């Protein structure tokens, strides 16, 4: 057991990667064998991640050196700088890994009954496992160029999955916009990595964080990294690819792309708090205020545009844009406030909101997928009166609606109250705009709930049936997690979120784990 | 001064690539623009590793009286560039495949007309 | 450890257990008030149908407000803002890259100018 935990960083990447390329072989045997195999692989990877999480919460940061004789040999021989690619896992990394693997598992459960008569499904499962590998790699790695490689893996695999329904022109257009935006952003990240390497001759995040000063080239690298990673995370006004991509992809692909977007937000947090963290936190206040301003713009644009959409998935996608703004104002307040008490509370709210948002928006997208499966309609004007026939779907949509709008006692409220109370102390206007936008979110989803589910049955929808069990099980997993996180928020905060926030607030722990406490 | 010419070429390549992405209407010209930006970034990475008077960093095949590591060109940026070239090829293939399918659906390659998803 | 730990927000606390208890008490009060109502009405006659000022309520499907029209008053009142912001979301790929370059210039101004 001990050796499994020692090698688990490598296994978390290797198991889905090998499974991704064995899946087409298994699909020759039978369709069910392939579905079951992917489910078992993702469940095993999640179990491994839970074991690793327990070890990290007990013993601190774990590092894994690829290609060394021992996994913890960062300085072989008499070297004074760390060589080889090193994975460094602290509380924030394992938090994001748990999010990514949960969403991948739920997406697979949903896909096994959503796609009945389509071909090309073996390539679909391969690409879904590759997206998982990319996300987990982005969150585990401690090396900047390795981060860039996993970022590109995630972008390429997600783009191919967004274009899954190739007979619809809109999916292809959305995938093309996604890949243009992703590759330009990634190329600017590579330029920033080049600047930092040329300045300090190191690619390891801990080694760079130890020796970084605020010269002109470092500021240029910070700007390039921030601009590209915030564009990949969907912050206004660079958010416009997000509704296109989320609205036209199959729903199980959309929740995987949501998790990939949160991995880019993890990149923003890493750059702002750890890479430029040691000794430079006081200088990042201007970046914090910019992030707060952009976050408010994101919330406002996302929520107001969602009210006027005609397509169901595009409405939920704009609401997802709004929710990203909440996380960013939490992180921005923590940067702008410096060492005051409410900075930690804001960061806790922002980081907790990452998990809550993925669960809530994921549940809403799965419900939208169930409606598309049952009625073959995407337009809000052609749907109505579905509650009589699709009872379970109605209940799940109600839970998702209350969670996204931040209603107690569900999980949206637990993270939003942390964000409201801490940003109020920075500037009351931030909190006021955030609360009003939350009310608008409730308005949007109550509108959809009223016009889609309540009311009389429309004549062309008289023979819709409830969706198959696989989709109901996937939605039930997310709804159960939402209710549990809502009823026990203190427990979840103490167990999962506090180590992540402590890891962000103390960059010296991250540096000393690799460089040995010098 | 002569050692700065590759950096100036990098800036020119990136500006030309961005111009092609932002101001050209044909999708294939946009794809070419992205490839030009990628060439610029690769050139930047390779140029970072140059040391004046150095030889290629092949450890087992050095000519006589060359000391390591002072008179070798840095090897790490060359590895980074190889990885980046491979990623660029994959992205280019994906974008061109999407372009072919978009042409089949929309019957045009003008990016101002491929706009069914707006507002 | 105790799973019902409240979260402490620095200027207050939130405990969902208290909310659930208050909600159950409110439901009990609602049930008691419902029991004080009249039970002597005739089901399935005109006494249980909706009343629209004496007009005849015939076709349920035509009373249904479609999804795109529910918040018409709100969108009409904000017409100026919505025209402006809808025209910014053009759907043209080149505009997406232009916004990225604009934000990069903004970030440069913030980081190089202020810090």
XYZ file of C-alpha atoms in Angstrom, chain A residues 37-502:
466
model
C -13.959 -0.775 -18.647
C -13.872 3.026 -18.774
C -16.095 3.223 -15.683
C -13.856 0.825 -13.750
C -10.700 2.704 -14.777
C -12.087 6.070 -13.703
C -13.433 4.670 -10.427
C -10.043 3.108 -9.658
C -8.264 6.388 -10.435
C -10.637 8.281 -8.157
C -10.013 5.785 -5.339
C -6.269 6.260 -5.814
C -6.724 10.032 -5.665
C -8.696 9.700 -2.416
C -5.912 7.602 -0.852
C -3.339 10.153 -1.963
C -5.488 12.956 -0.543
C -5.605 11.271 2.836
C -1.828 10.919 2.794
C -1.291 14.555 1.845
C -3.623 15.876 4.552
C -1.678 13.819 7.102
C 1.905 14.210 5.916
C 2.197 17.412 3.878
C 3.466 18.025 0.358
C 4.470 15.022 -1.693
C 6.924 15.166 -4.552
C 7.652 12.694 -7.313
C 10.672 12.902 -9.593
C 10.354 11.212 -12.963
C 13.371 9.204 -14.041
C 15.316 9.197 -10.765
C 16.381 6.164 -8.755
C 14.143 7.226 -5.880
C 10.906 9.173 -6.375
C 11.995 11.870 -3.951
C 15.537 12.437 -5.227
C 15.247 16.015 -6.447
C 18.951 16.835 -6.209
C 20.924 13.824 -7.440
C 24.570 13.672 -6.495
C 25.936 17.046 -5.529
C 23.678 19.204 -7.666
C 22.311 22.381 -6.197
C 19.349 22.870 -8.507
C 16.515 20.405 -9.034
C 16.742 18.482 -12.298
C 14.198 16.316 -14.139
C 10.438 16.815 -14.282
C 8.995 16.909 -10.760
C 5.359 16.514 -9.762
C 4.598 18.435 -6.614
C 1.256 17.807 -4.959
C -0.053 20.065 -2.231
C -3.549 20.680 -0.876
C -4.757 22.755 -3.812
C -3.547 20.251 -6.433
C -5.287 17.285 -4.862
C -8.474 19.378 -4.401
C -8.588 20.107 -8.142
C -7.713 16.488 -8.999
C -10.695 15.270 -6.976
C -12.963 17.694 -8.859
C -11.654 16.575 -12.280
C -11.940 12.858 -11.570
C -15.453 13.136 -10.074
C -16.678 15.012 -13.136
C -15.024 12.554 -15.537
C -16.685 9.643 -13.755
C -20.124 11.296 -13.845
C -19.645 12.151 -17.531
C -18.897 8.519 -18.335
C -21.942 7.249 -16.424
C -24.077 9.738 -18.339
C -22.551 8.934 -21.751
C -23.146 5.221 -21.385
C -26.868 5.772 -21.823
C -27.030 9.100 -23.660
C -25.387 7.831 -26.838
C -27.390 4.925 -28.128
C -27.131 4.854 -31.878
C -24.068 6.902 -32.640
C -20.872 5.549 -34.122
C -17.427 6.837 -33.363
C -18.006 6.175 -29.678
C -14.701 4.385 -29.132
C -12.889 7.525 -30.236
C -15.201 9.486 -27.922
C -14.155 7.468 -24.874
C -10.475 7.676 -25.839
C -10.723 11.447 -26.081
C -12.650 11.676 -22.785
C -9.894 9.742 -21.015
C -7.282 11.991 -22.672
C -9.091 15.099 -21.403
C -8.965 13.547 -17.922
C -5.227 12.871 -18.273
C -4.655 16.450 -19.411
C -6.601 17.995 -16.540
C -5.016 15.801 -13.865
C -1.560 16.467 -15.330
C -2.121 20.220 -15.315
C -3.084 20.081 -11.666
C -0.353 17.754 -10.424
C 2.726 19.112 -12.143
C 5.390 21.288 -10.570
C 7.132 22.197 -13.805
C 6.054 25.087 -16.044
C 6.752 23.531 -19.420
C 4.995 20.328 -18.370
C 2.002 22.512 -17.483
C 2.060 23.897 -21.037
C 2.166 20.393 -22.563
C -0.795 19.176 -20.498
C -2.655 22.419 -21.299
C -2.293 21.674 -25.003
C -3.347 18.022 -24.542
C -6.512 19.192 -22.792
C -7.265 21.815 -25.468
C -6.803 19.466 -28.417
C -8.829 16.626 -26.904
C -11.629 18.978 -25.775
C -11.832 20.586 -29.212
C -12.255 17.232 -30.896
C -14.970 16.308 -28.401
C -16.851 19.605 -28.832
C -17.139 18.853 -32.554
C -18.544 15.381 -31.825
C -21.824 15.960 -33.667
C -20.172 16.699 -37.029
C -23.437 16.839 -38.928
C -24.389 20.098 -37.222
C -22.570 23.147 -38.542
C -22.819 24.949 -35.223
C -20.727 22.333 -33.388
C -17.932 22.649 -35.948
C -17.965 26.426 -35.723
C -17.818 26.279 -31.920
C -14.914 23.809 -32.025
C -13.012 25.975 -34.529
C -13.367 29.060 -32.355
C -12.278 27.052 -29.323
C -9.110 25.754 -30.955
C -8.114 29.167 -32.385
C -8.503 30.808 -28.984
C -6.801 27.938 -27.131
C -3.778 27.721 -29.388
C -3.141 31.485 -29.396
C -3.401 31.538 -25.603
C -1.088 28.542 -25.230
C 1.489 30.088 -27.565
C 1.634 33.196 -25.388
C 2.044 30.964 -22.308
C 4.997 29.336 -24.082
C 6.532 32.734 -24.747
C 6.227 33.631 -21.084
C 7.892 30.324 -20.151
C 10.675 31.205 -22.586
C 11.159 34.603 -20.912
C 11.340 33.074 -17.443
C 13.727 30.329 -18.572
C 16.030 32.782 -20.286
C 16.143 34.909 -17.153
C 16.635 32.254 -14.469
C 17.673 29.003 -16.234
C 15.000 26.972 -14.442
C 11.653 25.493 -15.444
C 10.619 24.135 -12.046
C 7.957 26.283 -10.378
C 9.547 26.003 -6.916
C 13.027 26.919 -8.202
C 11.609 29.864 -10.155
C 9.569 31.065 -7.192
C 12.690 31.049 -5.044
C 14.736 33.220 -7.352
C 12.191 35.471 -9.025
C 12.485 39.236 -8.673
C 10.337 41.873 -10.202
C 12.468 42.952 -13.142
C 10.982 44.186 -16.414
C 11.125 40.761 -18.093
C 9.379 39.130 -15.139
C 6.574 41.655 -15.341
C 6.187 40.938 -19.080
C 6.035 37.203 -18.326
C 3.411 37.820 -15.617
C 1.241 39.793 -18.043
C 1.461 37.140 -20.766
C 0.672 34.308 -18.354
C -2.239 36.144 -16.763
C -3.800 37.289 -20.052
C -3.617 33.849 -21.665
C -4.749 31.845 -18.625
C -7.624 34.202 -17.797
C -8.775 33.928 -21.396
C -8.773 30.122 -21.093
C -10.715 30.448 -17.846
C -13.453 32.478 -19.487
C -13.180 35.911 -17.881
C -14.900 38.816 -19.610
C -14.392 40.394 -22.100
C -12.580 37.354 -23.489
C -15.411 35.003 -22.548
C -17.217 34.848 -25.875
C -15.928 31.443 -26.907
C -17.439 29.902 -23.788
C -21.162 30.039 -24.622
C -20.455 28.814 -28.146
C -18.435 25.823 -26.963
C -20.637 24.883 -23.988
C -23.857 25.342 -25.911
C -23.079 23.148 -28.892
C -21.207 20.213 -27.397
C -22.900 17.042 -26.147
C -23.786 17.606 -22.463
C -21.385 15.054 -20.998
C -18.576 16.696 -22.986
C -19.673 20.084 -21.661
C -19.177 19.091 -18.049
C -15.697 17.761 -18.871
C -14.872 21.089 -20.575
C -16.195 22.927 -17.485
C -13.708 20.982 -15.357
C -10.942 21.811 -17.870
C -11.809 25.521 -17.607
C -11.460 25.288 -13.815
C -8.020 23.730 -14.351
C -7.001 26.908 -16.229
C -8.314 28.914 -13.265
C -6.056 26.733 -11.085
C -3.201 27.910 -13.332
C -4.099 31.550 -12.600
C -4.071 30.847 -8.848
C -0.714 29.063 -9.082
C 0.895 31.931 -11.003
C -0.462 34.686 -8.772
C -0.002 33.047 -5.373
C 2.921 30.630 -5.673
C 5.109 31.596 -8.621
C 5.078 35.315 -7.825
C 4.275 34.720 -4.180
C 7.394 34.652 -2.074
C 8.162 38.156 -0.927
C 6.179 39.656 -3.817
C 2.670 39.289 -2.400
C 2.615 42.938 -1.404
C 3.253 43.954 -5.001
C 0.357 41.967 -6.405
C -2.345 44.270 -5.014
C -2.834 45.990 -8.380
C -3.317 42.608 -10.064
C -5.820 41.770 -7.339
C -7.861 44.895 -7.979
C -7.818 44.202 -11.732
C -9.066 40.675 -11.123
C -11.844 42.016 -8.898
C -12.926 44.480 -11.576
C -12.841 41.835 -14.313
C -14.711 39.410 -12.079
C -17.514 41.912 -11.535
C -17.700 42.537 -15.291
C -17.850 38.777 -15.869
C -20.667 38.280 -13.373
C -22.676 41.148 -14.811
C -22.242 40.269 -18.498
C -22.819 36.567 -17.922
C -25.979 37.012 -15.944
C -27.590 39.710 -18.085
C -26.842 37.950 -21.381
C -28.298 34.716 -20.032
C -31.704 36.335 -19.728
C -32.149 36.932 -23.466
C -31.011 33.639 -24.975
C -33.334 31.407 -26.963
C -31.429 28.142 -26.673
C -31.470 26.111 -23.452
C -27.806 25.097 -23.262
C -26.593 28.570 -24.240
C -28.526 30.077 -21.309
C -26.877 27.712 -18.863
C -23.503 28.459 -20.507
C -23.870 32.192 -19.876
C -24.831 31.432 -16.279
C -21.602 29.397 -16.051
C -19.687 32.501 -17.241
C -21.301 34.437 -14.415
C -20.326 31.848 -11.834
C -16.661 31.999 -12.870
C -16.768 35.670 -11.913
C -17.511 34.747 -8.290
C -14.366 32.652 -8.021
C -12.295 35.442 -9.541
C -13.558 38.106 -7.169
C -12.720 35.784 -4.269
C -9.148 35.311 -5.531
C -8.770 38.999 -6.409
C -9.893 40.116 -2.955
C -7.344 37.790 -1.374
C -4.588 39.359 -3.492
C -5.728 42.925 -2.979
C -6.242 42.688 0.760
C -2.804 41.362 1.575
C -2.552 40.199 5.145
C -5.897 41.191 6.572
C -8.253 38.610 8.037
C -10.851 38.662 5.361
C -8.313 37.763 2.680
C -8.256 34.149 3.901
C -12.046 34.040 4.086
C -12.325 35.359 0.512
C -9.869 32.772 -0.741
C -11.779 30.015 1.068
C -15.000 31.189 -0.553
C -13.427 31.368 -4.006
C -11.776 27.938 -3.809
C -14.881 26.293 -2.322
C -16.946 27.898 -5.067
C -14.859 26.112 -7.702
C -16.156 22.749 -6.503
C -19.707 23.977 -5.931
C -19.944 25.629 -9.316
C -18.753 22.539 -11.164
C -21.389 20.434 -9.386
C -24.275 22.902 -9.890
C -23.616 23.842 -13.499
C -22.831 20.209 -14.253
C -26.218 19.114 -12.945
C -27.982 21.805 -14.999
C -26.180 20.745 -18.174
C -27.040 17.092 -17.576
C -30.714 18.024 -17.136
C -30.569 20.031 -20.383
C -29.102 16.969 -22.050
C -31.935 14.840 -20.706
C -34.468 17.269 -22.180
C -32.691 17.231 -25.553
C -32.620 13.420 -25.472
C -36.312 13.102 -24.649
C -37.805 15.833 -26.793
C -35.181 16.493 -29.526
C -35.851 20.214 -29.056
C -33.312 22.855 -28.066
C -35.354 26.029 -28.356
C -37.020 27.415 -25.241
C -40.074 28.509 -27.216
C -41.020 24.997 -28.285
C -40.993 23.327 -24.887
C -43.516 23.264 -22.102
C -45.306 21.187 -19.545
C -42.702 18.507 -19.083
C -43.224 17.982 -15.355
C -46.076 15.533 -15.771
C -44.024 13.065 -17.746
C -40.429 13.582 -16.537
C -40.767 13.722 -12.782
C -37.212 12.878 -11.781
C -35.745 15.339 -14.241
C -37.934 18.085 -12.785
C -36.721 17.376 -9.254
C -33.087 17.413 -10.354
C -33.573 20.694 -12.206
C -35.154 22.194 -9.092
C -32.161 21.155 -6.981
C -29.746 22.566 -9.573
C -31.707 25.813 -9.801
C -31.687 26.414 -6.044
C -28.005 25.516 -5.814
C -26.854 27.841 -8.622
C -28.872 30.767 -7.297
C -27.305 30.418 -3.869
C -30.356 29.413 -1.868
C -29.841 27.885 1.573
C -29.352 25.098 2.574
C -27.625 23.978 -0.638
C -23.952 24.293 -1.404
C -24.115 27.460 -3.517
C -25.088 29.444 -0.447
C -22.234 28.117 1.677
C -19.520 29.398 -0.643
C -21.367 32.554 -1.683
C -21.832 33.760 1.886
C -18.075 33.511 2.410
C -17.524 35.570 -0.744
C -20.199 38.170 0.124
C -19.008 38.766 3.666
C -15.341 39.112 2.753
C -15.662 41.229 -0.379
C -17.995 43.563 1.518
C -15.099 44.493 3.738
C -12.919 45.319 0.761
C -15.520 47.522 -0.901
C -19.310 47.297 -0.367
C -20.127 47.780 -4.047
C -18.515 44.430 -4.959
C -20.779 42.580 -2.569
C -23.886 44.461 -3.690
C -23.355 43.668 -7.380
C -22.638 40.029 -6.520
C -25.839 39.649 -4.489
C -28.010 41.357 -7.127
C -26.560 39.105 -9.826
C -27.357 36.086 -7.694
C -30.969 37.216 -7.605
C -30.916 37.619 -11.399
C -29.592 34.058 -11.686
C -32.591 32.893 -9.686
C -34.822 34.872 -12.068
C -33.289 33.247 -15.144
C -33.679 29.709 -13.904
C -37.142 30.216 -12.462
C -38.126 31.465 -15.918
C -36.801 28.278 -17.486
C -38.404 26.127 -14.801
C -41.789 27.801 -15.246
C -41.886 27.718 -19.001
C -40.330 24.300 -19.483
C -41.722 22.195 -16.705
C -44.876 23.754 -15.309
C -47.987 24.464 -17.239
C -50.082 22.426 -19.643
C -48.671 19.867 -22.005
C -47.971 20.980 -25.538
C -49.482 18.830 -28.290
C -46.240 17.874 -29.996
C -44.712 16.737 -26.707
C -47.438 14.341 -25.674
C -45.370 11.192 -25.860
C -42.100 12.042 -24.158
C -40.905 9.486 -21.674
C -38.559 9.665 -18.739
C -34.904 9.326 -19.684
C -33.020 6.009 -19.211
C -31.553 4.978 -15.890
C -27.897 5.722 -16.669
C -28.622 9.416 -17.064
C -30.771 9.456 -13.924
C -27.973 7.795 -11.935
C -25.450 10.395 -13.118
C -27.748 13.262 -12.199
C -28.473 11.613 -8.848
C -24.745 11.419 -8.039
C -24.360 15.153 -8.614
C -27.563 16.008 -6.726
C -26.484 13.912 -3.743
C -23.108 15.637 -3.638
C -24.848 19.026 -3.822
C -27.104 18.185 -0.875
C -24.266 16.732 1.202
C -22.022 19.742 0.575
C -24.917 21.993 1.478
C -25.887 20.305 4.726
C -22.331 19.821 6.033
C -20.378 22.802 4.719
C -18.242 23.175 7.827
C -16.993 19.628 7.587
C -16.180 19.951 3.885
C -14.420 23.272 4.518
C -12.239 21.879 7.261
C -11.334 18.709 5.424
C -10.813 19.719 1.816
C -10.752 23.493 1.406
C -8.612 24.606 4.357
C -5.527 22.638 3.239
C -5.907 24.095 -0.264
C -6.100 27.667 1.039
C -3.205 27.057 3.440
